[in-house]
Short mmCIF file of C-alpha atoms in Angstrom, two decimals:
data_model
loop_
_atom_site.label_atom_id
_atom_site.label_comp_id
_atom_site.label_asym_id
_atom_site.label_seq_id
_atom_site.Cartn_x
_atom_site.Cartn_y
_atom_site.Cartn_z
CA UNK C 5 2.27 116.00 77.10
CA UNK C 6 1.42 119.06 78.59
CA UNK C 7 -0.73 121.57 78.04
CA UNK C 8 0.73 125.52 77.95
CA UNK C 9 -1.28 128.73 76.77
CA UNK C 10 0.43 130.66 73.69
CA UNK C 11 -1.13 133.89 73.56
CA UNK C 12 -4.62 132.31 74.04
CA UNK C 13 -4.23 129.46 71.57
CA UNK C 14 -3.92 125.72 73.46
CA UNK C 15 -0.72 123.57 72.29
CA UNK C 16 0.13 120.42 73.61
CA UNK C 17 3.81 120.12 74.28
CA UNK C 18 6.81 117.40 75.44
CA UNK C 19 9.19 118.66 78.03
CA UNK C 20 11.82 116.73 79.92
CA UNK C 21 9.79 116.61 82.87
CA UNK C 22 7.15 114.81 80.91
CA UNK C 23 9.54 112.59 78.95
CA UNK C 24 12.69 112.81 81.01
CA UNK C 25 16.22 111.30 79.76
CA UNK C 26 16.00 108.40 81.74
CA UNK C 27 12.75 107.29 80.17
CA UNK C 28 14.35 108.11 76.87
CA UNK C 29 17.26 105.54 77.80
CA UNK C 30 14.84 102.97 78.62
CA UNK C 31 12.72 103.64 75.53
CA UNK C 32 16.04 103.19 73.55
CA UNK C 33 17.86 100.64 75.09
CA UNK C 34 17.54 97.87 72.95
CA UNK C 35 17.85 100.13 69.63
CA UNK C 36 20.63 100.35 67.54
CA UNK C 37 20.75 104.17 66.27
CA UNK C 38 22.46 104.28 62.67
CA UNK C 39 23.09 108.10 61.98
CA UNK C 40 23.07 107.40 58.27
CA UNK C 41 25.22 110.97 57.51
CA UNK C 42 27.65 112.88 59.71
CA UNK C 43 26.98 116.36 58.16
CA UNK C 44 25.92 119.23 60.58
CA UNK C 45 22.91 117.81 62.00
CA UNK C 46 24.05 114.33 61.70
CA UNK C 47 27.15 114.78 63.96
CA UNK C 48 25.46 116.58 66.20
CA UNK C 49 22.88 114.55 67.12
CA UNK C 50 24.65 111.22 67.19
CA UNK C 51 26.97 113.43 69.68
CA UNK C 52 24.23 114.70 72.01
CA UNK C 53 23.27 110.99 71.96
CA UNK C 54 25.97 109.13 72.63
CA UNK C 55 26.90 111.81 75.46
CA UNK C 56 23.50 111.09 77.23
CA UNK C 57 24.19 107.49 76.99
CA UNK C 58 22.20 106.23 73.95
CA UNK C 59 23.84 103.45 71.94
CA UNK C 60 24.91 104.78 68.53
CA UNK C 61 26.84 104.33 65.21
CA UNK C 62 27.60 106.23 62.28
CA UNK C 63 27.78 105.79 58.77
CA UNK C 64 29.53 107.72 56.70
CA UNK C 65 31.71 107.17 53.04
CA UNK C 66 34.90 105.97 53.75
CA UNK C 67 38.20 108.14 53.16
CA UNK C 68 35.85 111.74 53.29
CA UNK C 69 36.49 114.40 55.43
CA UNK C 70 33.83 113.46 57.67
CA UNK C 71 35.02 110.00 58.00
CA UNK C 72 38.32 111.50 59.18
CA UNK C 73 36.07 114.25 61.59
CA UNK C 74 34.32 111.12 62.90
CA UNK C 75 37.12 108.94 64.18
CA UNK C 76 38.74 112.01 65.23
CA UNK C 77 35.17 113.01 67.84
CA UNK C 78 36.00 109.69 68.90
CA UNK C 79 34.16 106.79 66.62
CA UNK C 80 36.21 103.96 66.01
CA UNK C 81 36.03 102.42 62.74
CA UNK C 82 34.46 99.01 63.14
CA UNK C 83 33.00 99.45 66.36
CA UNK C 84 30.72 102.64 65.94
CA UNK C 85 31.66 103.92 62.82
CA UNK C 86 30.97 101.98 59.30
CA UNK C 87 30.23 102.60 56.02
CA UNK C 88 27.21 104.13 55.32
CA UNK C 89 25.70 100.67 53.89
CA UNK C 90 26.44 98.46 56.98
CA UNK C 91 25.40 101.55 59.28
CA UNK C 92 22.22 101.12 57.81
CA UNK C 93 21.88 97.11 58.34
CA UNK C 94 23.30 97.27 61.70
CA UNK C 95 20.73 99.83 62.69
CA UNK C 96 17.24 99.34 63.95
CA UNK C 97 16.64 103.53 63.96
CA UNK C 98 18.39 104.74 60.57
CA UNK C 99 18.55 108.24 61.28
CA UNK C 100 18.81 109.69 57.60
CA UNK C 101 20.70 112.75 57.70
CA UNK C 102 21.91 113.69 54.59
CA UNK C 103 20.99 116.35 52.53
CA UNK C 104 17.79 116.19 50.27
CA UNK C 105 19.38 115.37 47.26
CA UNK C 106 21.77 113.29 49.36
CA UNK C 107 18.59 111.06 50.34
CA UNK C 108 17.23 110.98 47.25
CA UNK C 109 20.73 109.36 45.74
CA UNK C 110 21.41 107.09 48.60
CA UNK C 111 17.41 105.86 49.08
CA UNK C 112 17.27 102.79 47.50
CA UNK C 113 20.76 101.40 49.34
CA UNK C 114 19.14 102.91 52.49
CA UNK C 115 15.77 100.87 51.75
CA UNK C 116 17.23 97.46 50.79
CA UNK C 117 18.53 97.84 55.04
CA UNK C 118 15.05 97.96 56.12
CA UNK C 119 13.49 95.40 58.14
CA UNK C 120 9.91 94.59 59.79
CA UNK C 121 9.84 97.15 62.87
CA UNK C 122 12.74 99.16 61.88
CA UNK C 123 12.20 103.29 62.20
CA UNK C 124 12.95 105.37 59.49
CA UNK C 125 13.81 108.67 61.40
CA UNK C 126 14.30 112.13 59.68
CA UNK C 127 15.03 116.29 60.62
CA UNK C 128 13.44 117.29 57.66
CA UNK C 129 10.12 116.28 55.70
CA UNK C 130 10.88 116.98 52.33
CA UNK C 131 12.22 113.34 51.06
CA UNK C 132 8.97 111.97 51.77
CA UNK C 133 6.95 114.52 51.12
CA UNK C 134 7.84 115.43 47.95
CA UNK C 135 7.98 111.58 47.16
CA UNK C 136 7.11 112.14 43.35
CA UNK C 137 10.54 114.29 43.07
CA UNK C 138 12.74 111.82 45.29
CA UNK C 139 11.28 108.21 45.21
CA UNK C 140 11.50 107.85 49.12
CA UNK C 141 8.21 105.82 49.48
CA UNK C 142 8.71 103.95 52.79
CA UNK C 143 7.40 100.12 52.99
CA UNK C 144 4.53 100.13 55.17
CA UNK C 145 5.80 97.76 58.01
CA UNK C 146 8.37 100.26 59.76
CA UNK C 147 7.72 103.53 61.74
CA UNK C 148 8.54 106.86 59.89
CA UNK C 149 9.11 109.26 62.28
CA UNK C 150 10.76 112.64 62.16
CA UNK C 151 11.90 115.39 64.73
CA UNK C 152 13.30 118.50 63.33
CA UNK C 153 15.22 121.17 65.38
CA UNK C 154 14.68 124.51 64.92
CA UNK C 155 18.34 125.75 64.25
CA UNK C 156 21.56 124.33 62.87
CA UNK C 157 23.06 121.78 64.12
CA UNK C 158 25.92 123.79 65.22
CA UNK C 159 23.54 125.04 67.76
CA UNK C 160 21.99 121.67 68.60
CA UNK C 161 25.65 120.66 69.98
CA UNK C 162 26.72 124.15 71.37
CA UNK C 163 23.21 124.60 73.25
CA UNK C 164 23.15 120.87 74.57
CA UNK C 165 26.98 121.75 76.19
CA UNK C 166 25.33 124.67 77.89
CA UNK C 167 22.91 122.84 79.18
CA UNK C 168 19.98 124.60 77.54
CA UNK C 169 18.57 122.55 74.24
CA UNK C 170 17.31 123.75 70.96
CA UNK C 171 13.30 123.43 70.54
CA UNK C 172 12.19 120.80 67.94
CA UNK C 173 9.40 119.56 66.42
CA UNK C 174 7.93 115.76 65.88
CA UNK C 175 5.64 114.16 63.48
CA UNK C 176 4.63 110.46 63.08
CA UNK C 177 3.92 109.58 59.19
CA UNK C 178 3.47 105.95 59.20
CA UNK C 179 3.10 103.93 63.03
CA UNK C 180 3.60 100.04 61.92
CA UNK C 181 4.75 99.15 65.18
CA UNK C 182 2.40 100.88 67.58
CA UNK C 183 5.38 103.03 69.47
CA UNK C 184 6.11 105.86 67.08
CA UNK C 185 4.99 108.05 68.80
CA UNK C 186 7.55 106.82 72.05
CA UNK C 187 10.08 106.54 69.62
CA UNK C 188 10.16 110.01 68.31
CA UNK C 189 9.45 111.39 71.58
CA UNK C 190 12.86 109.31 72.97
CA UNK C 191 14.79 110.33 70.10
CA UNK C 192 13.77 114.15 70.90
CA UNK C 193 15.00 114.26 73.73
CA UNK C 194 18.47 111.75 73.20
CA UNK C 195 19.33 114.75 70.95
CA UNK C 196 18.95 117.63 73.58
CA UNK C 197 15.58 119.00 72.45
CA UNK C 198 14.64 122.35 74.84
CA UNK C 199 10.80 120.92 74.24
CA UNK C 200 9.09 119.01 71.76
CA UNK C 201 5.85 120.41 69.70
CA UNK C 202 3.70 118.42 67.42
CA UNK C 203 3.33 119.01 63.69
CA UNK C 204 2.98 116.56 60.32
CA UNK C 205 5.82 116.17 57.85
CA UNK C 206 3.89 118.46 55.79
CA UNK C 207 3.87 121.17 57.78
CA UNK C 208 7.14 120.73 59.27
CA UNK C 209 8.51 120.86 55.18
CA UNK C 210 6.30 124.00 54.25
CA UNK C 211 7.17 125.62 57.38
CA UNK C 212 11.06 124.84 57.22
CA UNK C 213 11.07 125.69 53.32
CA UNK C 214 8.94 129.02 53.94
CA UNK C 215 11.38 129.87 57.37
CA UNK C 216 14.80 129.53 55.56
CA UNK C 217 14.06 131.84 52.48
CA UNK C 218 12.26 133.93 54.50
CA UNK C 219 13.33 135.56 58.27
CA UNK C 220 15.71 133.47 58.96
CA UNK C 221 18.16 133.18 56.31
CA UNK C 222 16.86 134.80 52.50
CA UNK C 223 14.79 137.66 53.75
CA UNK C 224 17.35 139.06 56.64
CA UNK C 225 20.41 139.00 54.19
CA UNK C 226 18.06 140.61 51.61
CA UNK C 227 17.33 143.86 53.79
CA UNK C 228 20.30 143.73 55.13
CA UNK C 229 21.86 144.31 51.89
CA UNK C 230 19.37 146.77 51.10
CA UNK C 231 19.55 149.35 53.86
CA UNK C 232 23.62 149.12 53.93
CA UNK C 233 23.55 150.06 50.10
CA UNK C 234 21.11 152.62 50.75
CA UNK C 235 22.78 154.03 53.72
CA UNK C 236 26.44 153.69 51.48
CA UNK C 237 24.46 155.31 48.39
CA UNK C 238 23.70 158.32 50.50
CA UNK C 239 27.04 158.98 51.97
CA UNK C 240 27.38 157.45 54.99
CA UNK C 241 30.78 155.48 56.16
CA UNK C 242 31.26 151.40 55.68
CA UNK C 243 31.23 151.73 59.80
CA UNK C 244 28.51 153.38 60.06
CA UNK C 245 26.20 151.50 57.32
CA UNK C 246 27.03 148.28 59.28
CA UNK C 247 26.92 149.41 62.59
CA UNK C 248 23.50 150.64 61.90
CA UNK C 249 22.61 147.97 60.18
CA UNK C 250 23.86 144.48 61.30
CA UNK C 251 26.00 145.03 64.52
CA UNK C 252 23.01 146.98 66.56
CA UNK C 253 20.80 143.75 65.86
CA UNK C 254 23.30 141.29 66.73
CA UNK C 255 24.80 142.52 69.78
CA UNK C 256 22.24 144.37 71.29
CA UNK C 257 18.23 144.35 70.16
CA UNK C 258 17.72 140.60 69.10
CA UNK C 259 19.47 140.06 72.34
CA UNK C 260 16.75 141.95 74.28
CA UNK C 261 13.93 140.09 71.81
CA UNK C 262 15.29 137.08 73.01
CA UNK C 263 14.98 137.73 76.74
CA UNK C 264 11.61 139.00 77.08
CA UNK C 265 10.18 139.64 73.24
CA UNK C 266 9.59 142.45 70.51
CA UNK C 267 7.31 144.80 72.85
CA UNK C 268 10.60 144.45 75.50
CA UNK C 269 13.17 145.68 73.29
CA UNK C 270 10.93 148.65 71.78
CA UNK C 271 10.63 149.61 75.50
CA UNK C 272 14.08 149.73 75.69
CA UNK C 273 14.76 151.81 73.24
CA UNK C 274 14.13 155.66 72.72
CA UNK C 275 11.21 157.09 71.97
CA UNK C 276 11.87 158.27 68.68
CA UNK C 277 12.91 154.51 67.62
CA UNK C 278 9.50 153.13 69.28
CA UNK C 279 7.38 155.81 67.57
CA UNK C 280 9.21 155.41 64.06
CA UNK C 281 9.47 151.49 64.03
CA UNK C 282 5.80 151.00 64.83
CA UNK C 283 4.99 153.08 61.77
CA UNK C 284 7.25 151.35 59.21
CA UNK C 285 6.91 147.81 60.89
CA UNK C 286 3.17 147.90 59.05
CA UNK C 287 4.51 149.28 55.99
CA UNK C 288 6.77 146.67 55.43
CA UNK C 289 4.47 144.11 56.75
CA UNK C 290 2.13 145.05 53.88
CA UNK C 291 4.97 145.14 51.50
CA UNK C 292 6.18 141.49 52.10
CA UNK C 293 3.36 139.65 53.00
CA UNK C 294 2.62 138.86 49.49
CA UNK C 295 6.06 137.69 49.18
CA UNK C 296 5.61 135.41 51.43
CA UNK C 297 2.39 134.30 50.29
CA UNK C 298 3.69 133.69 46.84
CA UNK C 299 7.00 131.92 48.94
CA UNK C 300 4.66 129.42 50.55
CA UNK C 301 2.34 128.83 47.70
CA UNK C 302 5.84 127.66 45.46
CA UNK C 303 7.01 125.38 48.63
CA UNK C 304 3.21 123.74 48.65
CA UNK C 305 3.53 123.48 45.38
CA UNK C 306 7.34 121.52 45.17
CA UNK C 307 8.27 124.45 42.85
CA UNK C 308 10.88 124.69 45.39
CA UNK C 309 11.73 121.29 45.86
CA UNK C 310 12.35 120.83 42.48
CA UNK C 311 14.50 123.67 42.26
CA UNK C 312 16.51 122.61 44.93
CA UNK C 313 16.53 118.61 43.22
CA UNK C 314 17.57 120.16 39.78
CA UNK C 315 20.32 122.40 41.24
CA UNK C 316 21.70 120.29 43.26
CA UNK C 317 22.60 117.64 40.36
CA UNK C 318 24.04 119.86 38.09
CA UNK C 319 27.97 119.15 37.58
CA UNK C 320 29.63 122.57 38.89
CA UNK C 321 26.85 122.70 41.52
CA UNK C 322 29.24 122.91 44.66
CA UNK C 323 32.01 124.87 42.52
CA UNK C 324 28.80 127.53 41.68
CA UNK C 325 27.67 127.63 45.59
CA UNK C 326 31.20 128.54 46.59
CA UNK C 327 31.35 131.21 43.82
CA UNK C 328 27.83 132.65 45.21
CA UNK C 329 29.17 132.83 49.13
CA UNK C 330 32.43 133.83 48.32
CA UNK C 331 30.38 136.62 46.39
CA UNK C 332 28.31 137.70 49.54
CA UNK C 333 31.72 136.89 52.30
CA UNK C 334 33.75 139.58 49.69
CA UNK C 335 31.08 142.09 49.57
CA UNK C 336 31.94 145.68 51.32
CA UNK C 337 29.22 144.88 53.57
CA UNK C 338 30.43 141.63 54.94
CA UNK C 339 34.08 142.51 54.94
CA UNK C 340 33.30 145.06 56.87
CA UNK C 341 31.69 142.69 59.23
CA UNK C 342 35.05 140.94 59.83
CA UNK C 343 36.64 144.30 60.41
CA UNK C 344 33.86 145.13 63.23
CA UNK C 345 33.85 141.95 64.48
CA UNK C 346 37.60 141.95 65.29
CA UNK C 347 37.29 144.97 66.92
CA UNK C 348 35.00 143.68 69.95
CA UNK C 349 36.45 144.37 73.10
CA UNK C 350 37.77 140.64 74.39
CA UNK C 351 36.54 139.58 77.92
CA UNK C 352 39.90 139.95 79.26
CA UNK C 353 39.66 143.67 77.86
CA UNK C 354 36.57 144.43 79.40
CA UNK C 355 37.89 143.00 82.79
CA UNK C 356 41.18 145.45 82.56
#
């Protein structure tokens, strides 16, 4: 662990100088890693894994489409890829990685598989933590561990090929074997973790829950929406609306947050903009901080969870998610994205 200063609050943290690769090889060199799942996360991380040497098999229901994605990155039926059953039995880390209601269906198959010492690893809290909704109460003589990274498993693979690493977090609920802690931190960085911050499966949930309705997923495509219908309401062009709206933030200011932070990219940007965006920033501060207040309070609470359990269940679930995106992907907004978007100068272009 070391110690780093976040705006004057202490944080104990895991880098790979601390924990380098080569300790996490050793740590994990007479485990058997069962990625129990090979969804988004799940391929990903066995991936990152197996690239950086780690021994690891998947399970996965035979004759899906990620069966046939699986043998096709490379797992060979028999040898590293089973089904999802003998994944589990083979494995002394079962790295559950399906979704939440996907856990709570397969748990008692997944339990049955574990044995005195075994790790139970997860990237998300909620099975156990909402263990009145799913039933995922862990026998007390194997580790529970859990590291969660903070973005989609699309970017766990694309930033561990670029040699960068996506951030995660760890948490420890249940240490029967006295090296948790070593496993989690091993598994962190087997996966490509940037660095590793401590947190409880509590928090991690709440915090995950709260993050994905809110900035990073429900909240941006909710204002989004609202100031291109505004700006479309009061006469302005489809290219303009988006331009102003989605395009600017994706190819040019979040850019400049992520290099150097908020303060950076208002300095880089006119005076007017500064002036006008420190102004509003408070007024919609005030305006959705009870939002989120009343977001966390119905995470806490497993209001959430149990929405997601319920929906999730119901017969013409996946039929009525498709309906729902297909919704937002044919909305003027959004097809006007893929009209932008094709209009990006190439590389090529830019070097002619």
């Amino acid at each position: 662990m070391v110690e780093l200063d976040f705006g004057g609050v202490k944080e104990n943290v895991v880098t790979r100088k601390e924990f380098t690769v080569e300790q996490a090889q050793k740590a994990l060199q007479s485990e058997v890693i069962a990625t129990l799942g090979y969804g988004i996360q799940g391929r990903s991380q066995a991936l990152n894994m197996r690239d950086q040497g780690i021994k690891v098999i998947v399970g996965q229901r035979q004759g899906s489409k990620t069966w046939a994605l699986a043998v096709e990155d490379g797992w060979v039926p028999g040898q590293t890829l089973f089904t999802v059953e003998e994944a589990a039995q083979r494995g002394t880390i079962k790295m559950f990685l399906l979704t939440d209601a996907g856990q709570k269906e397969e748990w008692p198959q997944v339990k049955k598989s574990l044995k005195k010492g075994d790790a139970l690893y997860v990237s998300h809290g909620f099975g156990v933590v909402f263990k009145e909704q799913t039933g995922i109460i862990p026998p007390e003589d194997i580790d529970v561990i859990l590291v969660a990274p903070k973005g989609s498993g699309t970017s766990v693979r694309r930033n561990f090929l670029n040699g960068s690493g996506i951030n995660s977090s760890f948490a420890i609920f249940q240490n029967a074997t006295g090296k948790a802690e070593e496993r989690a931190k091993a598994m962190g960085i087997a996966i490509g973790s940037g660095y590793l911050f401590p947190t409880t499966f509590e928090k991690e949930t709440y915090s995950d829950l709260t993050g994905e309705r809110g900035t990073l997923m429900g909240a941006l495509a909710g204002i989004i929406e609202a100031q291109y219908t505004t700006l479309r309401e009061h006469g302005h062009s489809p290219s303009e609306a988006f331009n102003e709206t989605v395009e600017e933030l994706t190819q040019s200011l979040i850019r400049l947050v992520d290099e150097n932070g908020m303060d950076w990219m208002y300095n880089n940007c006119s005076e007017t903009a500064r002036i006008g965006a420190l102004r509003w920033k408070e007024r919609f501060r005030s305006a959705t901080k009870p939002v989120f207040e009343s977001l966390y309070e119905l995470t806490a609470t497993g209001e959430e969870a149990r929405i997601v359990l319920e929906r999730s269940k119901e017969t013409n679930y996946k039929q009525k998610l498709a309906d729902e995106l297909n919704n937002m992907g044919n909305s003027e907004l959004w097809r006007t994205g893929t009209t932008v978007r094709s209009l990006r100068p190439t590389k090529q272009q830019n070097k002619e």
